[in-house]
Coordinates of C-alpha atoms in Angstrom, one line a residue:
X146 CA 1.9 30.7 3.1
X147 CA 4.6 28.6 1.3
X148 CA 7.6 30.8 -0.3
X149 CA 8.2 30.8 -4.5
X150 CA 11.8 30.5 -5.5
X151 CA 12.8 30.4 -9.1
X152 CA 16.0 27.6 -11.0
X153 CA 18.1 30.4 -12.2
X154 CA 19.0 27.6 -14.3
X155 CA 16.2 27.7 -16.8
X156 CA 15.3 31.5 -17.2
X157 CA 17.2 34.2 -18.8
X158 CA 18.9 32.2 -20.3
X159 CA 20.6 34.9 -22.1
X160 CA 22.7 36.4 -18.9
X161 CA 25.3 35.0 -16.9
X162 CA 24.0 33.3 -13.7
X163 CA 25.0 35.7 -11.4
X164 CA 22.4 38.3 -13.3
X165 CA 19.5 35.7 -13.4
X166 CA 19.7 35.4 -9.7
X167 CA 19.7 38.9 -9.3
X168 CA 17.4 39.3 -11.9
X169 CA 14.9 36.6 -10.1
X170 CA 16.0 38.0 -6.6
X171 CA 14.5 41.9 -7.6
X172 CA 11.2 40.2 -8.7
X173 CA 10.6 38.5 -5.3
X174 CA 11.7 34.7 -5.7
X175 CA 14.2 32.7 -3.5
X176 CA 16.7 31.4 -6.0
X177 CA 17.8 27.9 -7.0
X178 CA 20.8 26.5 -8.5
X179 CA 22.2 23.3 -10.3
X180 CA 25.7 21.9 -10.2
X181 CA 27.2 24.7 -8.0
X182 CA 30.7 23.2 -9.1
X183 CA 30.1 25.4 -12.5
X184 CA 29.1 28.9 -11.0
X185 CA 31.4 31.9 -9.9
X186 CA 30.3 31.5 -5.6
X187 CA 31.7 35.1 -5.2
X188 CA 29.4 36.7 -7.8
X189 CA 26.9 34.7 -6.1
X190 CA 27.4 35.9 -2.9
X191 CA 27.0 39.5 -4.6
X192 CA 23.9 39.6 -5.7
X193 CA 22.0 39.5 -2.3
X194 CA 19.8 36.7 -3.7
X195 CA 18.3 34.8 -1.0
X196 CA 19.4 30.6 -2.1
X197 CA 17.1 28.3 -1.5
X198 CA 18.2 24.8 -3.2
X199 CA 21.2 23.9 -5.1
X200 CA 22.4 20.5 -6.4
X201 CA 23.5 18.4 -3.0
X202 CA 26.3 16.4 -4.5
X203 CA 28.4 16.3 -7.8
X204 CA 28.9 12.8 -8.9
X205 CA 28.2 9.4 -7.2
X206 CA 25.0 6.7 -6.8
X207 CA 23.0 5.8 -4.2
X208 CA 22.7 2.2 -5.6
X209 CA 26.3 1.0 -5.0
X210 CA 29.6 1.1 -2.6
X211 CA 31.6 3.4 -4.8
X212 CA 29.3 5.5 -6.2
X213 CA 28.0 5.7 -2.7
X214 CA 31.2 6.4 -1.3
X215 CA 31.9 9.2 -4.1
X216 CA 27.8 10.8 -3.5
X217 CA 29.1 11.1 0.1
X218 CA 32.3 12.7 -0.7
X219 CA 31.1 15.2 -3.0
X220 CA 27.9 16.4 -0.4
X221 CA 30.5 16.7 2.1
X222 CA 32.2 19.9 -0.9
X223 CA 28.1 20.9 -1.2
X224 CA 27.3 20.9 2.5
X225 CA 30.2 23.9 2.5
X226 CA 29.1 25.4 0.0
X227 CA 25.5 25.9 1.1
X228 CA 26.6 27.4 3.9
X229 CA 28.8 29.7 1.9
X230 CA 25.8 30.7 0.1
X231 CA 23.0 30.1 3.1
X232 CA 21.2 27.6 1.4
X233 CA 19.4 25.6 3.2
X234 CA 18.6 22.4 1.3
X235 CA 20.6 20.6 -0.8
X236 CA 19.0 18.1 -3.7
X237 CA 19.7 14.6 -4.5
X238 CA 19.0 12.0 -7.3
X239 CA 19.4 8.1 -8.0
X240 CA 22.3 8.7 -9.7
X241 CA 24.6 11.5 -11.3
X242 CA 23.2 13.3 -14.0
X243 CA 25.0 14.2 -17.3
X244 CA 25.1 17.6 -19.1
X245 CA 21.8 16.1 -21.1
X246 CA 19.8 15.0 -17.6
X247 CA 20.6 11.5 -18.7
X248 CA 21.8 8.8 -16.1
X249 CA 25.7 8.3 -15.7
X250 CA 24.8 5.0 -13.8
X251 CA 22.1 4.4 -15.6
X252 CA 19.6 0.8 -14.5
X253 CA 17.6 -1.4 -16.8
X254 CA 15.1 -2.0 -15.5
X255 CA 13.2 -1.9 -11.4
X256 CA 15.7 -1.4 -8.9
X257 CA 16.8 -4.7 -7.6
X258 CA 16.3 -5.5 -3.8
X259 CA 19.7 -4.8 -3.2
X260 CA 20.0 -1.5 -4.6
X261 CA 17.1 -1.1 -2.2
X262 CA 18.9 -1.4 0.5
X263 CA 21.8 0.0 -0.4
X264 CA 19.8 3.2 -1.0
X265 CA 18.2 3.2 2.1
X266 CA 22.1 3.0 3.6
X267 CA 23.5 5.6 2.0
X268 CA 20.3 8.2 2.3
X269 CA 20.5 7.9 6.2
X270 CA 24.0 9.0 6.4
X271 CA 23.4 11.7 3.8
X272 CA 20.6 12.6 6.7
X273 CA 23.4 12.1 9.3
X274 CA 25.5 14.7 7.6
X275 CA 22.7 17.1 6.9
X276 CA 22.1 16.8 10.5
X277 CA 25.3 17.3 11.8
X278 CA 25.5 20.6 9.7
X279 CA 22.5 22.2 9.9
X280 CA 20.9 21.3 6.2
X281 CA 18.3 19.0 5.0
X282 CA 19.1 16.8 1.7
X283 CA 15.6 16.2 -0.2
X284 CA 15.7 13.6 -2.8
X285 CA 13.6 14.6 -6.0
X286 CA 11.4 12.2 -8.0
X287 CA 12.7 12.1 -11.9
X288 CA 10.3 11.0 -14.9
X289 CA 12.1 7.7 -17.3
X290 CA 9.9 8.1 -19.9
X291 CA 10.9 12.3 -21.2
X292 CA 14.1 13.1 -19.4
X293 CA 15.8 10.7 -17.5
X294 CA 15.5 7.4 -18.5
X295 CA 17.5 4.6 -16.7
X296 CA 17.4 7.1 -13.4
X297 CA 16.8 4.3 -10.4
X298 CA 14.5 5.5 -7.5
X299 CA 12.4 8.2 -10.4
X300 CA 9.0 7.4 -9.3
X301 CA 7.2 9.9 -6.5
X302 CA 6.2 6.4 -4.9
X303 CA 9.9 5.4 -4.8
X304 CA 11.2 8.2 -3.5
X305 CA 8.6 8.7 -1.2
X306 CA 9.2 5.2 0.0
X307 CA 12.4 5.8 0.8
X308 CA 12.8 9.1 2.4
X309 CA 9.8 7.2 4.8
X310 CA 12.0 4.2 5.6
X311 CA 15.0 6.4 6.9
X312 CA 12.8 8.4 8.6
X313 CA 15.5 11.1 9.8
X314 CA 14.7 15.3 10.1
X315 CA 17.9 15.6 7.6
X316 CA 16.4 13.6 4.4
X317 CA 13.3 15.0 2.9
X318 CA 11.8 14.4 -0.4
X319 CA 11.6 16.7 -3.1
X320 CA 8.3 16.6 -4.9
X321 CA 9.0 17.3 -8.3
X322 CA 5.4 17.7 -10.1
X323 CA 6.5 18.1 -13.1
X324 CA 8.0 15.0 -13.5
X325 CA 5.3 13.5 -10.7
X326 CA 2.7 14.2 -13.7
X327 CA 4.6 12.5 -16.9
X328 CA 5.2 9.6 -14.4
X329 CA 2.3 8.6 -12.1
X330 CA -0.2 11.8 -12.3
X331 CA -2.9 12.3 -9.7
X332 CA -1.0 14.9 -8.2
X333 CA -3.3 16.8 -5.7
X334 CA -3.9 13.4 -3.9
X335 CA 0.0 12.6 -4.1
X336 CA 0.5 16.3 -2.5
X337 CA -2.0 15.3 0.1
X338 CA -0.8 11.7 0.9
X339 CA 3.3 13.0 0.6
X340 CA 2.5 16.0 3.0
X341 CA 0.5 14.1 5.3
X342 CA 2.9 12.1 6.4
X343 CA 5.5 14.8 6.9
X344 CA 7.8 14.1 4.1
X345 CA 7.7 17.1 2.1
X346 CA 10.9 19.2 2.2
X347 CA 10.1 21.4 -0.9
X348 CA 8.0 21.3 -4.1
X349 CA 9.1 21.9 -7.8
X350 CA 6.8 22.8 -10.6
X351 CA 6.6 22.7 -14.5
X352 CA 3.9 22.3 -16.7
X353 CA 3.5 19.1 -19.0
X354 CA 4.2 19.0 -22.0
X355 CA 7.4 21.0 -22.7
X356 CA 8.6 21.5 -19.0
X357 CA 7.6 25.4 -19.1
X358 CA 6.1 27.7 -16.8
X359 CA 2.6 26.7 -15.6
X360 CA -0.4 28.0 -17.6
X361 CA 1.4 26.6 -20.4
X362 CA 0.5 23.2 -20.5
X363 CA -1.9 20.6 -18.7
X364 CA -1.5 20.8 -15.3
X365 CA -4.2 22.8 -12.9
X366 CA -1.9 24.5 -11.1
X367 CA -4.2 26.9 -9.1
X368 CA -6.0 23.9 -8.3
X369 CA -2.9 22.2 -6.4
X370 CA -1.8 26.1 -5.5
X371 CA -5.7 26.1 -3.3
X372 CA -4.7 22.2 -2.3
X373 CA -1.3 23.3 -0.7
X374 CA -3.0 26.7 1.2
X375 CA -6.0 24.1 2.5
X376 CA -3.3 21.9 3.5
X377 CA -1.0 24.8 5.4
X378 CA 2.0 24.1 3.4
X379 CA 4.2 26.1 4.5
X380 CA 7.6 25.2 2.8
X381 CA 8.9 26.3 -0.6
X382 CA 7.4 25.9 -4.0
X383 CA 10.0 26.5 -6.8
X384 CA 9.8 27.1 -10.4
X385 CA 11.9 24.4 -12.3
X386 CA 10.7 25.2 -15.8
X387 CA 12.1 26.6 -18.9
X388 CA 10.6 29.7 -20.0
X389 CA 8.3 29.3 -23.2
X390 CA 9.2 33.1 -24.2
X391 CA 9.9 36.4 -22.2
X392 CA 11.4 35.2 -18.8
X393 CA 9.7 37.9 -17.1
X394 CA 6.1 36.9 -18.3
X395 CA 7.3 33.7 -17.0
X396 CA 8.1 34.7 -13.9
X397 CA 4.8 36.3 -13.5
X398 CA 2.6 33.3 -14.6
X399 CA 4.4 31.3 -12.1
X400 CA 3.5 34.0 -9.3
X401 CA -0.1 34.2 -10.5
X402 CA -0.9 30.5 -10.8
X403 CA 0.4 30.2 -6.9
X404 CA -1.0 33.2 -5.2
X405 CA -4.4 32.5 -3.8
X406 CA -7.0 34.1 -5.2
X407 CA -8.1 36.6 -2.5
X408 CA -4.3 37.8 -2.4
X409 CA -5.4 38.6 -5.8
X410 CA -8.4 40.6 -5.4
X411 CA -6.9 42.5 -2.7
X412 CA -3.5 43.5 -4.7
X413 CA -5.8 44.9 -7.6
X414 CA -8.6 46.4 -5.0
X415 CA -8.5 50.1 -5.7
X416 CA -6.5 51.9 -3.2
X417 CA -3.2 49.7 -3.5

């Protein structure tokens, strides 16, 4: 079965960090972090919370020579950090993100051909370095038309694309549903078509509209929970949602919609 981590990011909201990834760790998630850059590492390190994704670079682009240059240099920092904190993967975009998700770089526009390329450059020595070091970057599809509009590479299709063309064990994509469903939709056969061939280095969830826990919106999510079990994903799903009240009910509705529904019956069977 896959493994559930929670974005400390987006859940008690109220606490420092350090508590929601304790907080998250005691109910039984792995535990995901932003821009590491911002945290207190050592308080971190203390709360015994197993990390499994954090933000894989601070500023830079994939699209052109000295934002490339600068997304290299700062993944070089994260690639220390993660092992500081023994995290294995280590998340990428397009382009830097500001405080509000929006673009720093941002591009009118479809990428032109030689941003393309340019991309597919810079990605395969981003896999270089994750292989060298013992990580795997995943590069995460973004939606344009919510929350990050000018983002180059936001589409599943792109990204997907991409991660294909380098082709290396250290670059993996990171199917983002969330924004997979505001952008393209037909998720359960983009699960199928993305895990097929091999690409899938984690999966991130939300329901649409409002980017909160799932049960909370549109999205089937036991429906693409039984898709990934048929499948025999066995990778990490992750909760990157804001909680739409009490972060513990939260929690709890994410663990429900992914746990198969035999698991179920057998956890509530008398006796246990």
């Amino acid at each position: 079965m896959y493994t559930l981590a929670v974005c400390a990011e987006m859940v008690f909201r109220d606490l420092p960090v350090q508590e929601r990834a304790r907080r998250i760790h005691d109910a039984g998630f792995q535990v995901e972090i932003w821009d590491w850059s911002r945290h207190d590492l050592t308080a971190l390190e203390r709360t015994g919370a197993v990390f499994s994704s954090m933000t894989g670079y601070l500023r830079g682009s994939l699209t052109d020579e000295d934002g490339a240059a600068e997304l290299l240099r700062t993944a070089e920092e994260s690639v220390k950090v993660a092992h500081r904190l023994g995290c294995p993967r280590l998340n990428l975009h397009g382009t830097g993100l500001d405080g509000d998700g929006l673009p720093v770089a941002p591009v009118a526009g479809e990428a032109t051909g030689p941003m393309w390329i340019a991309a597919h450059r810079t990605l395969t020595r981003l896999a270089e370095l994750g292989e060298r070091t013992g990580v795997t970057f995943t590069l995460e599809n973004l939606n344009t038309a919510v929350d990050h509009p000018g983002v180059p590479f936001a589409k599943a299709a792109d990204t997907l694309a991409l991660v294909e063309a380098v082709d290396r064990p250290g670059l993996r994509m990171n199917l983002d549903l969330y924004h997979a469903q505001i952008g393209e939709g037909n998720l359960i056969e983009l699960v199928r078509r993305a895990y097929g061939r091999g690409l899938v280095g984690e999966i991130q969830v939300a329901d649409v509209p409002g980017r909160r826990e799932p049960g909370t919106g549109e999205v089937n999510y036991p429906a693409l929970a039984r898709t990934l079990a048929d499948l025999g994903y066995e990778g990490t799903v992750a909760m990157e949602a804001w909680a739409s009240g009490d972060s513990d009910l939260a929690l709890e509705r994410f663990r429900s919609a992914f746990t198969p529904a035999e698991a179920r019956a057998r956890e509530s069977s008398p006796g246990r």
